[in-house]
């Protein structure tokens, strides 16, 4: 294993969980304490997320998981609430060049 990371992501808010897509080799999602969900595609932009949203009320999100199909994510907060989001085929499915 090399000593240098491939990428370093710096955020002002602490990240609480990261999860790789089960079907897309370059797609992962992060959640943070400000209620933000980010989708990152290593084959596209590496400085900014490919897509992001903030959950209403900005709860401290601390869990994220992909469905087996790789087209939805479930996120949870520190109060036990869960939200399900449809990622959409355009983002979820790898392209031929991914």
mmCIF file of N, CA and C in Angstrom, residues 7-62:
data_model
loop_
_atom_site.group_PDB
_atom_site.id
_atom_site.type_symbol
_atom_site.label_atom_id
_atom_site.label_comp_id
_atom_site.label_asym_id
_atom_site.label_seq_id
_atom_site.Cartn_x
_atom_site.Cartn_y
_atom_site.Cartn_z
ATOM 1 N N UNK A 7 -6.795 10.798 -2.776
ATOM 2 C CA UNK A 7 -7.496 12.072 -2.636
ATOM 3 C C UNK A 7 -7.619 12.415 -1.163
ATOM 4 N N UNK A 8 -7.700 13.700 -0.891
ATOM 5 C CA UNK A 8 -7.988 14.179 0.454
ATOM 6 C C UNK A 8 -9.150 15.152 0.332
ATOM 7 N N UNK A 9 -10.196 14.912 1.106
ATOM 8 C CA UNK A 9 -11.365 15.787 1.107
ATOM 9 C C UNK A 9 -11.379 16.559 2.416
ATOM 10 N N UNK A 10 -11.431 17.860 2.325
ATOM 11 C CA UNK A 10 -11.460 18.702 3.519
ATOM 12 C C UNK A 10 -12.815 19.389 3.620
ATOM 13 N N UNK A 11 -13.400 19.309 4.774
ATOM 14 C CA UNK A 11 -14.709 19.932 5.019
ATOM 15 C C UNK A 11 -14.644 20.731 6.309
ATOM 16 N N UNK A 12 -15.464 21.750 6.413
ATOM 17 C CA UNK A 12 -15.550 22.527 7.649
ATOM 18 C C UNK A 12 -16.340 21.769 8.708
ATOM 19 N N UNK A 13 -17.291 20.966 8.272
ATOM 20 C CA UNK A 13 -18.141 20.186 9.174
ATOM 21 C C UNK A 13 -17.581 18.759 9.284
ATOM 22 N N UNK A 14 -17.652 18.186 10.454
ATOM 23 C CA UNK A 14 -17.185 16.809 10.638
ATOM 24 C C UNK A 14 -18.047 15.839 9.845
ATOM 25 N N UNK A 15 -17.404 14.903 9.168
ATOM 26 C CA UNK A 15 -18.122 13.830 8.481
ATOM 27 C C UNK A 15 -18.365 12.710 9.482
ATOM 28 N N UNK A 16 -19.582 12.149 9.441
ATOM 29 C CA UNK A 16 -19.902 11.087 10.377
ATOM 30 C C UNK A 16 -19.940 9.710 9.742
ATOM 31 N N UNK A 17 -20.160 9.662 8.433
ATOM 32 C CA UNK A 17 -20.117 8.350 7.787
ATOM 33 C C UNK A 17 -19.901 8.520 6.289
ATOM 34 N N UNK A 18 -19.253 7.515 5.719
ATOM 35 C CA UNK A 18 -18.976 7.437 4.286
ATOM 36 C C UNK A 18 -19.393 6.051 3.825
ATOM 37 N N UNK A 19 -20.011 5.962 2.639
ATOM 38 C CA UNK A 19 -20.421 4.648 2.118
ATOM 39 C C UNK A 19 -20.224 4.607 0.607
ATOM 40 N N UNK A 20 -19.584 3.549 0.124
ATOM 41 C CA UNK A 20 -19.381 3.334 -1.307
ATOM 42 C C UNK A 20 -20.627 2.741 -1.933
ATOM 43 N N UNK A 21 -20.904 3.150 -3.157
ATOM 44 C CA UNK A 21 -22.004 2.564 -3.916
ATOM 45 C C UNK A 21 -21.708 1.091 -4.160
ATOM 46 N N UNK A 22 -22.715 0.231 -4.040
ATOM 47 C CA UNK A 22 -22.488 -1.192 -4.305
ATOM 48 C C UNK A 22 -22.415 -1.534 -5.793
ATOM 49 N N UNK A 23 -22.758 -0.575 -6.674
ATOM 50 C CA UNK A 23 -22.765 -0.881 -8.111
ATOM 51 C C UNK A 23 -21.896 0.047 -8.949
ATOM 52 N N UNK A 24 -21.464 1.155 -8.380
ATOM 53 C CA UNK A 24 -20.675 2.138 -9.132
ATOM 54 C C UNK A 24 -19.291 2.226 -8.497
ATOM 55 N N UNK A 25 -18.233 1.897 -9.217
ATOM 56 C CA UNK A 25 -16.903 1.816 -8.614
ATOM 57 C C UNK A 25 -16.302 3.149 -8.175
ATOM 58 N N UNK A 26 -16.861 4.266 -8.621
ATOM 59 C CA UNK A 26 -16.282 5.565 -8.287
ATOM 60 C C UNK A 26 -17.220 6.458 -7.479
ATOM 61 N N UNK A 27 -18.373 5.946 -7.070
ATOM 62 C CA UNK A 27 -19.384 6.768 -6.399
ATOM 63 C C UNK A 27 -19.465 6.432 -4.913
ATOM 64 N N UNK A 28 -19.413 7.471 -4.090
ATOM 65 C CA UNK A 28 -19.629 7.277 -2.660
ATOM 66 C C UNK A 28 -20.417 8.456 -2.107
ATOM 67 N N UNK A 29 -20.947 8.274 -0.915
ATOM 68 C CA UNK A 29 -21.736 9.324 -0.274
ATOM 69 C C UNK A 29 -21.206 9.596 1.122
ATOM 70 N N UNK A 30 -21.380 10.841 1.569
ATOM 71 C CA UNK A 30 -20.983 11.242 2.914
ATOM 72 C C UNK A 30 -22.150 11.957 3.589
ATOM 73 N N UNK A 31 -22.201 11.878 4.917
ATOM 74 C CA UNK A 31 -23.171 12.642 5.700
ATOM 75 C C UNK A 31 -22.430 13.360 6.819
ATOM 76 N N UNK A 32 -22.996 14.507 7.237
ATOM 77 C CA UNK A 32 -22.311 15.283 8.264
ATOM 78 C C UNK A 32 -23.266 15.803 9.327
ATOM 79 N N UNK A 33 -22.712 16.530 10.276
ATOM 80 C CA UNK A 33 -23.471 17.027 11.408
ATOM 81 C C UNK A 33 -24.363 18.214 11.119
ATOM 82 N N UNK A 34 -24.282 18.761 9.908
ATOM 83 C CA UNK A 34 -25.140 19.898 9.549
ATOM 84 C C UNK A 34 -26.339 19.466 8.713
ATOM 85 N N UNK A 35 -26.542 18.144 8.571
ATOM 86 C CA UNK A 35 -27.666 17.638 7.788
ATOM 87 C C UNK A 35 -27.391 17.512 6.308
ATOM 88 N N UNK A 36 -26.145 17.601 5.930
ATOM 89 C CA UNK A 36 -25.777 17.582 4.517
ATOM 90 C C UNK A 36 -25.447 16.169 4.047
ATOM 91 N N UNK A 37 -25.963 15.837 2.856
ATOM 92 C CA UNK A 37 -25.661 14.577 2.172
ATOM 93 C C UNK A 37 -24.945 14.943 0.882
ATOM 94 N N UNK A 38 -23.768 14.383 0.662
ATOM 95 C CA UNK A 38 -23.016 14.631 -0.569
ATOM 96 C C UNK A 38 -22.778 13.329 -1.309
ATOM 97 N N UNK A 39 -22.915 13.375 -2.626
ATOM 98 C CA UNK A 39 -22.533 12.268 -3.502
ATOM 99 C C UNK A 39 -21.285 12.698 -4.256
ATOM 100 N N UNK A 40 -20.285 11.851 -4.245
ATOM 101 C CA UNK A 40 -19.007 12.143 -4.889
ATOM 102 C C UNK A 40 -18.735 11.097 -5.956
ATOM 103 N N UNK A 41 -18.277 11.532 -7.104
ATOM 104 C CA UNK A 41 -17.885 10.619 -8.183
ATOM 105 C C UNK A 41 -16.423 10.896 -8.504
ATOM 106 N N UNK A 42 -15.563 9.958 -8.182
ATOM 107 C CA UNK A 42 -14.124 10.145 -8.385
ATOM 108 C C UNK A 42 -13.742 10.287 -9.849
ATOM 109 N N UNK A 43 -14.618 9.871 -10.756
ATOM 110 C CA UNK A 43 -14.334 10.006 -12.184
ATOM 111 C C UNK A 43 -14.774 11.349 -12.743
ATOM 112 N N UNK A 44 -15.412 12.158 -11.924
ATOM 113 C CA UNK A 44 -15.842 13.483 -12.374
ATOM 114 C C UNK A 44 -15.136 14.533 -11.537
ATOM 115 N N UNK A 45 -15.881 15.245 -10.726
ATOM 116 C CA UNK A 45 -15.300 16.302 -9.907
ATOM 117 C C UNK A 45 -14.740 15.710 -8.627
ATOM 118 N N UNK A 46 -13.571 16.175 -8.231
ATOM 119 C CA UNK A 46 -13.019 15.715 -6.961
ATOM 120 C C UNK A 46 -12.987 16.829 -5.923
ATOM 121 N N UNK A 47 -13.158 18.074 -6.340
ATOM 122 C CA UNK A 47 -13.125 19.198 -5.412
ATOM 123 C C UNK A 47 -14.498 19.528 -4.838
ATOM 124 N N UNK A 48 -15.542 19.243 -5.598
ATOM 125 C CA UNK A 48 -16.913 19.523 -5.152
ATOM 126 C C UNK A 48 -17.749 18.270 -5.364
ATOM 127 N N UNK A 49 -18.797 18.083 -4.566
ATOM 128 C CA UNK A 49 -19.640 16.903 -4.751
ATOM 129 C C UNK A 49 -20.376 16.937 -6.085
ATOM 130 N N UNK A 50 -20.661 15.765 -6.616
ATOM 131 C CA UNK A 50 -21.450 15.639 -7.838
ATOM 132 C C UNK A 50 -22.881 16.083 -7.580
ATOM 133 N N UNK A 51 -23.397 15.785 -6.402
ATOM 134 C CA UNK A 51 -24.740 16.206 -5.992
ATOM 135 C C UNK A 51 -24.756 16.332 -4.477
ATOM 136 N N UNK A 52 -25.603 17.222 -3.978
ATOM 137 C CA UNK A 52 -25.733 17.352 -2.529
ATOM 138 C C UNK A 52 -27.099 17.922 -2.174
ATOM 139 N N UNK A 53 -27.486 17.688 -0.940
ATOM 140 C CA UNK A 53 -28.725 18.242 -0.401
ATOM 141 C C UNK A 53 -28.565 18.365 1.104
ATOM 142 N N UNK A 54 -29.388 19.211 1.691
ATOM 143 C CA UNK A 54 -29.427 19.342 3.146
ATOM 144 C C UNK A 54 -30.815 18.918 3.599
ATOM 145 N N UNK A 55 -30.862 17.998 4.543
ATOM 146 C CA UNK A 55 -32.126 17.510 5.086
ATOM 147 C C UNK A 55 -32.805 18.660 5.837
ATOM 148 N N UNK A 56 -34.115 18.777 5.661
ATOM 149 C CA UNK A 56 -34.877 19.844 6.312
ATOM 150 C C UNK A 56 -34.665 19.825 7.822
ATOM 151 N N UNK A 57 -34.365 20.977 8.376
ATOM 152 C CA UNK A 57 -34.097 21.090 9.803
ATOM 153 C C UNK A 57 -32.634 20.900 10.157
ATOM 154 N N UNK A 58 -31.815 20.531 9.195
ATOM 155 C CA UNK A 58 -30.367 20.339 9.371
ATOM 156 C C UNK A 58 -30.007 19.440 10.549
ATOM 157 N N UNK A 59 -30.598 18.238 10.623
ATOM 158 C CA UNK A 59 -30.260 17.336 11.731
ATOM 159 C C UNK A 59 -28.835 16.803 11.587
ATOM 160 N N UNK A 60 -28.260 16.381 12.690
ATOM 161 C CA UNK A 60 -26.924 15.785 12.662
ATOM 162 C C UNK A 60 -27.038 14.373 12.093
ATOM 163 N N UNK A 61 -26.692 14.220 10.831
ATOM 164 C CA UNK A 61 -26.754 12.908 10.180
ATOM 165 C C UNK A 61 -25.533 12.098 10.566
ATOM 166 N N UNK A 62 -25.756 10.849 10.977
ATOM 167 C CA UNK A 62 -24.617 10.038 11.403
ATOM 168 C C UNK A 62 -24.587 8.642 10.793
#
